[in-house]
XYZ file of C-alpha atoms in Angstrom:
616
model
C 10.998 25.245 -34.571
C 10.563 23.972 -37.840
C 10.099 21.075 -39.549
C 13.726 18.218 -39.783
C 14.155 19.546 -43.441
C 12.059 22.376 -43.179
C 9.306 20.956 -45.487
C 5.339 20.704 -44.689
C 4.152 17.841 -43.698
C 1.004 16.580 -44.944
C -1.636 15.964 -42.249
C -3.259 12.504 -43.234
C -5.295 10.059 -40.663
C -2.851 7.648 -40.635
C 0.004 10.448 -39.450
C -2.533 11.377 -36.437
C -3.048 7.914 -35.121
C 0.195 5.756 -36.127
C 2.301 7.163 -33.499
C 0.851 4.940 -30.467
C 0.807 1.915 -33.083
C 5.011 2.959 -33.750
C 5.741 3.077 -29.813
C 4.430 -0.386 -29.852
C 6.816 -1.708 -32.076
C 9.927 0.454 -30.095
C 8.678 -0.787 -26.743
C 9.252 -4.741 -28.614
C 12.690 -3.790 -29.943
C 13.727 -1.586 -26.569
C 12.811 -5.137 -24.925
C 14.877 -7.055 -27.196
C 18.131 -5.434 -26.970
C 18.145 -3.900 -23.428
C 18.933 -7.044 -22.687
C 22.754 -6.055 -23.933
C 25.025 -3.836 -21.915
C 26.915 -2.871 -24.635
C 24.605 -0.815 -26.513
C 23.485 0.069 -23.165
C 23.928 3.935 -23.904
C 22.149 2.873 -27.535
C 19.253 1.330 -25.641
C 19.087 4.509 -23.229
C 18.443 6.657 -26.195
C 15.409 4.442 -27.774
C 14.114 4.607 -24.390
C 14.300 8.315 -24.382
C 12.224 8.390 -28.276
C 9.752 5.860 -26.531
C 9.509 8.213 -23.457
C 9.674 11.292 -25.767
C 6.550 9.844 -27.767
C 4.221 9.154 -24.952
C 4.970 12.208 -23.140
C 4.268 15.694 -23.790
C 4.883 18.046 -25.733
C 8.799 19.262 -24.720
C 9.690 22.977 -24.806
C 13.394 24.025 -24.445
C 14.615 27.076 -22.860
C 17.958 27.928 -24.156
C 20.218 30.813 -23.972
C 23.348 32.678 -22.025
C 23.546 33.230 -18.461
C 21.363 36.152 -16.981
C 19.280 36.875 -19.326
C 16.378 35.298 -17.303
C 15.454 31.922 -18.301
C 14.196 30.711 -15.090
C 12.549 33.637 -14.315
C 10.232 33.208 -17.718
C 9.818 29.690 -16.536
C 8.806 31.303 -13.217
C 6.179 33.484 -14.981
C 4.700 30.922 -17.092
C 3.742 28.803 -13.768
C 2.772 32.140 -11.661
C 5.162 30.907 -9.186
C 8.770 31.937 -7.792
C 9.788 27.773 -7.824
C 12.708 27.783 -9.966
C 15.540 29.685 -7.832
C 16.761 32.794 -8.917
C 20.453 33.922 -8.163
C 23.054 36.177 -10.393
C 25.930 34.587 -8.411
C 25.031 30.837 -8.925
C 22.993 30.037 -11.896
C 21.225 26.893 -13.029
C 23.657 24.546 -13.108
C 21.928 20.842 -13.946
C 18.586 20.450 -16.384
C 15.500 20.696 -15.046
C 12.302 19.320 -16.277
C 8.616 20.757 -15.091
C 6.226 18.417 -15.823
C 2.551 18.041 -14.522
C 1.920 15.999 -11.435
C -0.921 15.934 -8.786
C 2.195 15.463 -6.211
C 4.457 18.343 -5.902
C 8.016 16.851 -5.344
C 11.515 16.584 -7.320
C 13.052 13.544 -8.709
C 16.935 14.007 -8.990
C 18.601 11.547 -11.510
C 21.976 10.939 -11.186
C 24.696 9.685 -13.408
C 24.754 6.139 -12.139
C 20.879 5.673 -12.446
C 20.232 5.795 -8.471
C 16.859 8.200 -8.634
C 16.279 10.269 -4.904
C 12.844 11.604 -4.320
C 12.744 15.509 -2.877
C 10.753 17.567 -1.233
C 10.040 20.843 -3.477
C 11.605 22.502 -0.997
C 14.766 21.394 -1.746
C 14.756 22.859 -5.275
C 17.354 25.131 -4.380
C 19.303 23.169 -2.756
C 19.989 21.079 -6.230
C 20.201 23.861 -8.867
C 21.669 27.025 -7.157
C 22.819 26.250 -3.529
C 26.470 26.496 -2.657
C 26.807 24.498 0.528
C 29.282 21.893 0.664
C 26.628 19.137 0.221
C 24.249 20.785 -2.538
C 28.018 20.902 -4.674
C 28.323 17.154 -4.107
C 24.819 16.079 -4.889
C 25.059 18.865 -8.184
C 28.169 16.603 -8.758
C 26.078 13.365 -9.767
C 23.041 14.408 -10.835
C 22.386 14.249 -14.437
C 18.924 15.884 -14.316
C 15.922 16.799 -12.332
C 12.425 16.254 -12.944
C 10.015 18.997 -11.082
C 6.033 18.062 -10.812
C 3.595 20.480 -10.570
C 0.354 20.781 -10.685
C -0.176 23.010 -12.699
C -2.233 23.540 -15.608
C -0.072 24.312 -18.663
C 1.994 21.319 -17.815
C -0.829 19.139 -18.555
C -0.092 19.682 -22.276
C 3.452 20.353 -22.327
C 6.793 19.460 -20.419
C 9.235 22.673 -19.992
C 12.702 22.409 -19.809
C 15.036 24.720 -17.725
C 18.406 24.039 -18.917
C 22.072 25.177 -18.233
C 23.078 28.105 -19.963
C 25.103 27.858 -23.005
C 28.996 27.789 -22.535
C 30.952 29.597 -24.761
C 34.436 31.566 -25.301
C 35.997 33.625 -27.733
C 34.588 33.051 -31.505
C 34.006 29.750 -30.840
C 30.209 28.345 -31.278
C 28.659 28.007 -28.120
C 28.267 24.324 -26.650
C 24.796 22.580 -25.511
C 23.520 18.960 -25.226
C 22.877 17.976 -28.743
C 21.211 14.801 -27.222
C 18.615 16.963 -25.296
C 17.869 19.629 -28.583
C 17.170 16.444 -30.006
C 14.743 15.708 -28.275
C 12.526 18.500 -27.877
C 9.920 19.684 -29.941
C 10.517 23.653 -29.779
C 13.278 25.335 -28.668
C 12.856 29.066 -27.073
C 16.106 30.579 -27.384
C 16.337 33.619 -25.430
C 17.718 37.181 -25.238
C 17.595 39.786 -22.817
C 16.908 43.307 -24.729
C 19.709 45.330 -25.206
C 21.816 42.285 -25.101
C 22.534 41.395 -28.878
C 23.486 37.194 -29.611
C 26.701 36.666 -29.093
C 29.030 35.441 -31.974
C 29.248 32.032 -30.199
C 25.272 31.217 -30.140
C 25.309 32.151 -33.685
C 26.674 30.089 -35.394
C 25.081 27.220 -32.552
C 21.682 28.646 -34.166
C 23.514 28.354 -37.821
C 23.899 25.025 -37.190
C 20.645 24.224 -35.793
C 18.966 25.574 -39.374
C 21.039 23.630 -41.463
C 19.288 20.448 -39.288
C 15.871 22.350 -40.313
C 15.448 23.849 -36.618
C 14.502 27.074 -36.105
C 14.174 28.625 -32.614
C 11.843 30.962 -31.531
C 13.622 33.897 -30.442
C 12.219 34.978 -27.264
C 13.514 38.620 -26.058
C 13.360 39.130 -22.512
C 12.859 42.536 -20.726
C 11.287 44.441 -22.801
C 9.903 46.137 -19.409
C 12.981 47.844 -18.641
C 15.120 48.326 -21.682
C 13.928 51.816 -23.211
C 14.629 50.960 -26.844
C 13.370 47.467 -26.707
C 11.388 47.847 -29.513
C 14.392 49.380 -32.182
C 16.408 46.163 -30.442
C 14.070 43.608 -31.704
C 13.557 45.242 -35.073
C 17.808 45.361 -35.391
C 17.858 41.418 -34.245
C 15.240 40.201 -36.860
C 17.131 42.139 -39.053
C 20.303 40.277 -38.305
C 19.510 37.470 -36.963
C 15.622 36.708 -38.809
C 16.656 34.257 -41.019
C 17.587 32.131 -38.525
C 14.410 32.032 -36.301
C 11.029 31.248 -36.921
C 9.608 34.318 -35.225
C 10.257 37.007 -32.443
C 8.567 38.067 -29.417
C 9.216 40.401 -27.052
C 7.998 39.444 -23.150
C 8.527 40.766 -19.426
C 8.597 37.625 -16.934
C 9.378 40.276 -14.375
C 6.017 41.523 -15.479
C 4.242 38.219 -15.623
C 5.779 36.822 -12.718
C 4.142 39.946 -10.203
C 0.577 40.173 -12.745
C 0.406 36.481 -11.680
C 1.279 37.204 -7.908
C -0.752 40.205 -7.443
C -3.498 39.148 -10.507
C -2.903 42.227 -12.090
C -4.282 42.324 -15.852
C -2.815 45.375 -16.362
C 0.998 44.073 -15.379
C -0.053 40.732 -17.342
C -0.836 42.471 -21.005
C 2.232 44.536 -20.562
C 4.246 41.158 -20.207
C 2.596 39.975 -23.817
C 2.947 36.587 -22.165
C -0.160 35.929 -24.003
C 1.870 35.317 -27.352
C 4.219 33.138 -25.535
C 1.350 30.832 -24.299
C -0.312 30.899 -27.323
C 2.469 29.917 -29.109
C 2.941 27.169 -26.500
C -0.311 25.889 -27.274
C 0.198 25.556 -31.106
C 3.114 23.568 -30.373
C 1.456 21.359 -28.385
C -1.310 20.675 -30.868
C 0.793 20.097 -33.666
C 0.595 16.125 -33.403
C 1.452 15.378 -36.932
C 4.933 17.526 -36.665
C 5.940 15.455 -33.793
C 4.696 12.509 -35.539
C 7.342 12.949 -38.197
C 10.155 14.332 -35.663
C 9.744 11.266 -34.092
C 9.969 9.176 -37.071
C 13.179 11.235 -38.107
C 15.078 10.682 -34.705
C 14.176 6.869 -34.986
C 15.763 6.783 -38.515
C 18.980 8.709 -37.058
C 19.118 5.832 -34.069
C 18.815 3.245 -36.912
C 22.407 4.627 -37.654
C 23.690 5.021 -34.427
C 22.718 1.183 -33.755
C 24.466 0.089 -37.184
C 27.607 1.658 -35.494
C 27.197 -0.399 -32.849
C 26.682 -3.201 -34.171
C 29.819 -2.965 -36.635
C 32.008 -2.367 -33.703
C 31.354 -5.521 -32.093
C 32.718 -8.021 -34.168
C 35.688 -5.982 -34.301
C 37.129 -6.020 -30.719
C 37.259 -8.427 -27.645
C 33.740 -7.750 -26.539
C 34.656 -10.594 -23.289
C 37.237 -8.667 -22.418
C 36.337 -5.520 -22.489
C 33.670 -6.025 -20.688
C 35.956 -7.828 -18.109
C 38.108 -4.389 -17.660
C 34.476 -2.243 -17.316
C 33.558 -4.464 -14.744
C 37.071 -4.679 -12.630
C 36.675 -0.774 -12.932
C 33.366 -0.765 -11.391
C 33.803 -2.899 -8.636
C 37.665 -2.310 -7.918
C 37.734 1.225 -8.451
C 37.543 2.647 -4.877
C 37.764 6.363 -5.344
C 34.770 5.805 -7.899
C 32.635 4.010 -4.858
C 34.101 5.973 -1.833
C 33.043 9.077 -4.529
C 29.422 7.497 -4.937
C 29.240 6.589 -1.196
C 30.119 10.521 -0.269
C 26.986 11.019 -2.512
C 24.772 9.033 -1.032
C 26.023 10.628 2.472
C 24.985 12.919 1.717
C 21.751 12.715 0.615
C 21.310 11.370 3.965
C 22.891 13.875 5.987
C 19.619 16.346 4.244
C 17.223 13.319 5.062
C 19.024 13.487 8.819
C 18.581 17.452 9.086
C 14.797 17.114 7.948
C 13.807 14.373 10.227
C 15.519 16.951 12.673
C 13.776 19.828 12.007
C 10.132 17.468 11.840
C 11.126 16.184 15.404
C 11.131 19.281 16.656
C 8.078 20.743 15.283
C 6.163 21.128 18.511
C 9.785 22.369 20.399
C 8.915 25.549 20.856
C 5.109 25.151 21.070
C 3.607 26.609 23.951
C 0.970 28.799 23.378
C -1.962 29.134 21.013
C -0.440 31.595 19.022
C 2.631 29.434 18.747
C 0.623 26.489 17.887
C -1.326 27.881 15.079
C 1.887 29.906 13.866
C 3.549 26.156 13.623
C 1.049 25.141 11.610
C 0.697 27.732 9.046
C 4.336 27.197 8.565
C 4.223 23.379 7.713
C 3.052 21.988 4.759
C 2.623 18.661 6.355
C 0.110 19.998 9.345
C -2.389 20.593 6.695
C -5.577 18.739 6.691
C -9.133 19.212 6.568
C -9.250 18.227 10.600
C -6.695 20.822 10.857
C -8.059 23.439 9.391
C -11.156 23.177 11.327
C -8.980 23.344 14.027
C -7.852 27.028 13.055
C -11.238 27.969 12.017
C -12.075 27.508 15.806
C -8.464 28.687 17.438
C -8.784 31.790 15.212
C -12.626 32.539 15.900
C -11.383 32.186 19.261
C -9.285 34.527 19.072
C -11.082 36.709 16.917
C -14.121 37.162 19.585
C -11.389 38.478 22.627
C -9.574 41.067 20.057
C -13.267 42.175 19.491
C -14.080 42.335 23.746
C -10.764 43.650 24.177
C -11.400 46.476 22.103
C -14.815 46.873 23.405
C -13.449 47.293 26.733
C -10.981 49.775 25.995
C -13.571 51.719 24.036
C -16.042 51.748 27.127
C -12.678 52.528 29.239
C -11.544 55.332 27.228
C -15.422 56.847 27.237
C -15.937 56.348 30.808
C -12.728 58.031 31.677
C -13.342 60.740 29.827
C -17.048 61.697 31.083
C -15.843 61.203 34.869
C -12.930 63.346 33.825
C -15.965 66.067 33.032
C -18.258 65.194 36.007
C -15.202 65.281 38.587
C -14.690 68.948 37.300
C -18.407 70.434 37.398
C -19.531 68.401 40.458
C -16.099 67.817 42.505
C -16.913 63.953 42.240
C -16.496 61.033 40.128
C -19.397 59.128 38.241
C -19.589 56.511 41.116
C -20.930 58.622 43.271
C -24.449 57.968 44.134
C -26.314 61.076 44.203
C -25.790 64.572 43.803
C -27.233 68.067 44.008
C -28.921 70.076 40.926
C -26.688 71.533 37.987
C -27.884 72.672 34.933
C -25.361 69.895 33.061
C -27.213 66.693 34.976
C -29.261 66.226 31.805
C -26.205 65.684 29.373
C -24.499 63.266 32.055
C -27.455 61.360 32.198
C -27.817 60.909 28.442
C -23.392 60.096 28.630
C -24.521 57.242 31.463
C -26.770 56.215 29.405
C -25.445 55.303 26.575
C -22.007 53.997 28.561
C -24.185 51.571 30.172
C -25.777 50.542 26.809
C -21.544 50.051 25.775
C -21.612 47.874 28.987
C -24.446 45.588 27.909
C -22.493 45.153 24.518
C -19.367 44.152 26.425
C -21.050 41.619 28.496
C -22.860 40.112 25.386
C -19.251 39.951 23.559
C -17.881 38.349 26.660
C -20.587 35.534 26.514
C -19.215 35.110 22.690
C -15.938 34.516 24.140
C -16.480 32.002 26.786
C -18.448 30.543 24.391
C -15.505 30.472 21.474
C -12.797 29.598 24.747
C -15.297 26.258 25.415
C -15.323 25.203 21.748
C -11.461 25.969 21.364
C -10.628 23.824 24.146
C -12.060 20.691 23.453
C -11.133 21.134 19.602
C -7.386 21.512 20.608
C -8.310 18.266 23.266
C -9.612 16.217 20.023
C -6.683 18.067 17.374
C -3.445 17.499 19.333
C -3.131 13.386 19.090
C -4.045 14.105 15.436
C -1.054 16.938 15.035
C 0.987 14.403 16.308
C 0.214 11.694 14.354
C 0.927 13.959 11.365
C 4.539 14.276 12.322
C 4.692 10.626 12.944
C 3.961 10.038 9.662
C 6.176 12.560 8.182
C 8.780 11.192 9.610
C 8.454 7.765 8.677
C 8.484 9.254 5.284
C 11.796 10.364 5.763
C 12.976 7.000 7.032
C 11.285 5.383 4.268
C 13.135 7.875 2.211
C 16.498 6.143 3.603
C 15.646 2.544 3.354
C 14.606 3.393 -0.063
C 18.074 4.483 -0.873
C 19.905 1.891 0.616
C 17.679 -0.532 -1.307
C 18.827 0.817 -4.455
C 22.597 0.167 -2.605
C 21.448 -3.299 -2.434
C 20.078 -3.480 -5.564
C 22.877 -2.361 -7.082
C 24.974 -4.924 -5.356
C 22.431 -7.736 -6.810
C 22.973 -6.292 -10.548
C 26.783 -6.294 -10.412
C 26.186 -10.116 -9.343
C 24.256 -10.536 -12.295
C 26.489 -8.340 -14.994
C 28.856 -11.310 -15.627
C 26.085 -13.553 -16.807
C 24.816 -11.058 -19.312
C 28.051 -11.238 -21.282
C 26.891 -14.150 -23.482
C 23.611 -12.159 -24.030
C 24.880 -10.981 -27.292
C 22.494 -13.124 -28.646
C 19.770 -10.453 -28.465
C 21.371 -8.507 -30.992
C 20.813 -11.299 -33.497
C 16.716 -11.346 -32.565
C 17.119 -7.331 -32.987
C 18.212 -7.669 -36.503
C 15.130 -10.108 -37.152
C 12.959 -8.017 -35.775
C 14.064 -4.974 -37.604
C 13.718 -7.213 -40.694
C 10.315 -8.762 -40.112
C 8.266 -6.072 -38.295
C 9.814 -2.515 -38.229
C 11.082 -2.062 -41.842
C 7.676 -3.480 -43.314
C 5.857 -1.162 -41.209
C 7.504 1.799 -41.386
C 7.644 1.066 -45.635
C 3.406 1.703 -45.353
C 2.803 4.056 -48.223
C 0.802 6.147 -45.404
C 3.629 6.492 -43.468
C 4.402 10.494 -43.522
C 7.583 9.971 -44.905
C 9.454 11.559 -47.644
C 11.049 9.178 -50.530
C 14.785 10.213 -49.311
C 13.575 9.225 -45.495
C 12.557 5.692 -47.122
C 15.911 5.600 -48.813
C 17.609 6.340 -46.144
C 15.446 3.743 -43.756
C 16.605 1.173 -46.558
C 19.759 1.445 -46.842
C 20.112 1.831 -43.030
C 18.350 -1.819 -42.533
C 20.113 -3.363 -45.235
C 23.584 -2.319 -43.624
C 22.438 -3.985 -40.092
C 21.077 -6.965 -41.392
C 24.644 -7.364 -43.207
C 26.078 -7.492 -40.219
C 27.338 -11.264 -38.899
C 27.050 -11.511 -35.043
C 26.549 -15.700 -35.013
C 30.274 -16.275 -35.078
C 30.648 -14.562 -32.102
C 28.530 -17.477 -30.505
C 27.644 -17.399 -26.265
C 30.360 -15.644 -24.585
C 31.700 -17.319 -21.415
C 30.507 -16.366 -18.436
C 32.644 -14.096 -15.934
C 33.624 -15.174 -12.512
C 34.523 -12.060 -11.368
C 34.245 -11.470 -7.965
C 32.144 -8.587 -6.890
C 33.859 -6.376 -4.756
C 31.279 -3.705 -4.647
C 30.616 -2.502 -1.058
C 26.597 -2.609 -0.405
C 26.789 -1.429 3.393
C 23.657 0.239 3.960
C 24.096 3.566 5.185
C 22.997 4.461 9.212
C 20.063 6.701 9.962
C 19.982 6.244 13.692
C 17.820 9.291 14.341
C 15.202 8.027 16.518
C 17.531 8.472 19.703
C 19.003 10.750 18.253
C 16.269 13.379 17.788
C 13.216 12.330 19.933
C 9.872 13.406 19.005
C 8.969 16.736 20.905
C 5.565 15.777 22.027
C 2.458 18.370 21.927
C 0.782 19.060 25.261
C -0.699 22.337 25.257
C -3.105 22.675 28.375
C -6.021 24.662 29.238
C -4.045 27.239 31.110
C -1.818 27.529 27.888
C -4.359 28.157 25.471
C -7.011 30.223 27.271
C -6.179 33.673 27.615
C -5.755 34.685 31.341
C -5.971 38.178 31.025
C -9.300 39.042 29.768
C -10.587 42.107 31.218
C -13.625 42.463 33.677
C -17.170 42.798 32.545
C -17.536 46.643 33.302
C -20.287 47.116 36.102
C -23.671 48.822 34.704
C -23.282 52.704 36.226
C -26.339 53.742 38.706
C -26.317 57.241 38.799
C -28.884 59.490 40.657
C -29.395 63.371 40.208
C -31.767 65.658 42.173
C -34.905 66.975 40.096
């Protein structure tokens, strides 16, 4: 991705360090005029530079449906977390960033933010239940943490694929190209660009942007390599390079840790390239400096439009619409329903953990399955339950071995000497030597069984007082996972509440278009001087246009407009806080495994010691 006008920047000191020094100054200005709701949308988007800035490096993944952009997401992270599925692609953008906590944040359209479970992943992207569609609904992104160590340098970006239809160019968030700093675009081999993404990536260059043209399944397309070469032929212009990949490939090298599968994927290049991106600090300097200059305008606009229409009562009708629009709350309400129907089935499905419970097995099955059963205590627990188990396998087989061997040599001494081996004494025969030698060493089998046995009562005494001292603690666990989920709820209908509390307080910000007028001051006095530093790595048309951009704002007269009356507007919003009465509802199955449950009460007898007597 190059460059905004596709020229070099010059790396100088200043361009290295001035960024944290420029976030300063957005953070003051972002304070200033947040403070306005009507360039609330205006204020969302400096947010988004400020947030852009601090973060990491931001990598889109762009292209038409199927031709496996989650699954070279997948591959970079070695993991099968994004969801898969020809019938119901990803349908909202999804951020993976780096986080110590693996969990989802879903954002939705009216700013409530729902923390998930990464288990639930599917659920928001590809899932087609009833209430996955009405979440997918309101959400206007995700944000995925993982921990994970590519993400510590950069944030990747799973997006929607690109919607397009006849010759006509292909549509995608402008807003969100905007704000990364490369842009993968991908194709699958075999499967040339389509007319429509064209003349997207047509557009993109004449902005300076350049994709990197990622080709996808090169593993099972025989002529991937005469694809590529026709593409850059065709299409090279408008990239800023080619590779070829396999995420199939990656994804399983990564699974199975096969080096083999992993240089055949040539996911190498990708990450490498990855890596440049990220330290390219002076390029996202300047990109940064750019997009400000561009919001410069937008916030002109803004401010131009003001003066020219009934600001009072506009703002009036936008906030009769809010409150008195019922099918927008009983919409928002279904939302939050269900959110906590899924909070309701997990707290379910927690309760019952231990349902089922009732033997050893069962126990440590439970807890292999459960994410929130593991703990260090815990897993000394299994150590134990499993060495446990481990020692009676081992005596079992013993047993049968010294079962099958005795059975077997009394099979041969009932057919030379009429009798079994228990017999105590019996006349000469020329084969007495060999079935002494055969006692002998069944009897050293036996000695090996009754040592194994003393393993096992052994194991069986420290199992059962480790399950004594683990199954409070199990408990507990669950206890506390559920209260999560509860917490979950109140959470939510907090933000119900909260909302109810800013709708109060919406009226009185009407006269607040005072801000605007310290904005313009402080464009005046602090940004434009600072941003006119001769080290500044900008180009003399960027300083023309940053001139002529401030001079247009501060031209701008917002003191007739004076304090705007304040609204008496009765709220109407609803803020009933939505039930979770699940403690009655699904009582905690308690864990009381006894001895008798755990212990295994068919362990075979110690085999006696054979006494066997022959005539000289």
């Amino acid at each position: 991705m190059t460059n905004i006008d596709n020229t070099p920047i010059k790396n100088t000191t200043s361009a290295n360090n001035i960024l944290p020094q420029f976030v300063d100054q957005l953070r003051h200005l972002y304070g200033i005029i947040v403070q306005n709701t009507y360039v609330k949308d205006t204020a969302k988007h400096l947010n988004r530079i400020i947030q852009d800035a601090n973060n990491q490096t931001m990598i889109l993944i762009v292209g038409k449906e199927r031709v496996g952009k989650t699954t070279l997401v997948n591959g970079l992270l070695g993991r099968e977390i994004l969801s898969v599925d020809d019938q119901h692609p990803t349908s909202v953008n999804t951020f993976i960033r780096y986080g110590e906590q693996e969990e989802i944040k879903a954002y939705f359209l009216d700013g409530v933010v729902a923390v998930f479970d990464l288990s639930k992943l599917e659920l928001l992207t590809t899932g087609d239940t009833f209430a996955s569609q009405i979440l997918r609904e309101h959400l206007d992104y995700l944000e995925v943490y993982l921990k994970n160590d590519l993400l510590k340098s950069v944030t990747i970006i799973d997006s929607v694929s690109l919607e397009a239809g006849g010759g006509e160019m292909a549509y995608f968030s402008e807003a969100l190209m905007n704000r990364v700093d490369e842009i993968f675009w991908v194709l699958r081999a075999g499967s040339m660009a389509m007319d429509a993404e064209l003349l997207l990536i047509e557009t993109l260059k004449n902005k300076g942007v350049e994709p990197l043209c990622v080709i996808n399944g090169i593993d099972d397309e025989e002529h991937a390599t005469a694809f590529m070469d026709s593409e850059q032929q065709r299409i090279g212009h408008l990239m800023s390079d080619f590779i070829g990949i396999s995420a199939i490939n990656a994804l399983v090298a990564k699974q199975t840790d096969s080096h083999e599968l992993w240089q055949k994927s040539q996911y190498d290049q990708l990450i490498a390239h990855i890596h440049r991106v990220a330290e390219n600090s002076d390029k996202k300097t300047y990109a940064i400096l750019i997009r400000f200059l561009q919001w410069l305008e937008r916030f002109r606009f803004e401010l131009t439009v003001i003066p020219q229409r009934d600001p009072f009562q506009s703002a009036v009708e936008n906030i009769e619409k809010y409150a008195g629009d019922t099918q927008y709350e009983y919409s928002r309400y279904q939302r939050d329903l269900a959110i906590v129907k899924e909070y309701e089935q997990e707290y379910e499905q927690v309760a019952n953990t231990f349902k089922q419970v009732q033997t050893l097995y069962q126990l440590l099955q439970t807890i292999a399955q459960h994410d929130y059963l593991h703990d260090s205590k815990v897993e000394e627990f299994t150590e134990i339950a499993v060495h446990y188990q481990q020692m009676l396998r081992e005596y079992r087989n013993m047993h049968s071995e010294y079962l099958r061997e005795y059975e077997r040599l009394d099979a041969q001494h009932k057919k030379i000497h009429g009798k079994g081996l228990m017999k105590a004494f019996f006349g000469q025969h020329t084969q007495n030597e060999f079935f002494k030698e055969r006692v002998q060493k069944l009897n050293e089998q036996q000695e090996v069984c009754v040592a194994q046995y003393a393993k096992v009562q052994q194991a069986e005494v420290s199992m059962l007082q480790a399950i004594r001292d683990t199954q409070p603690f199990l408990i507990d666990l669950v206890k506390v996972r559920m209260s999560r989920i509860e917490q979950k709820v109140q959470k939510l209908n907090q933000q119900r509440a909260k909302d109810k509390r800013q709708l109060k307080r919406y009226a009185e910000k009407l006269n607040e278009f005072s801000c605007l007028i310290e904005a313009q001051g402080y464009i005046k006095e602090h940004l434009q001087p600072f941003l006119m530093n001769e080290q500044m790595p900008l180009k003399s048309k960027d300083i023309a246009m940053l001139e002529e951009t401030v001079q247009a704002i501060l031209a701008i007269d917002l003191s007739n407009n004076g304090l705007l009356a304040r609204s008496q507007m009765n709220n109407k919003m609803e803020s009933i806080a939505i039930p979770f009465e699940v403690r009655e509802k699904y009582p905690l199955q308690m864990l009381d495994l006894r001895e008798e449950d755990v212990k295994s009460n068919d362990i075979p007898e110690i085999p006696k010691k054979l006494v066997v007597q022959y005539e000289d």
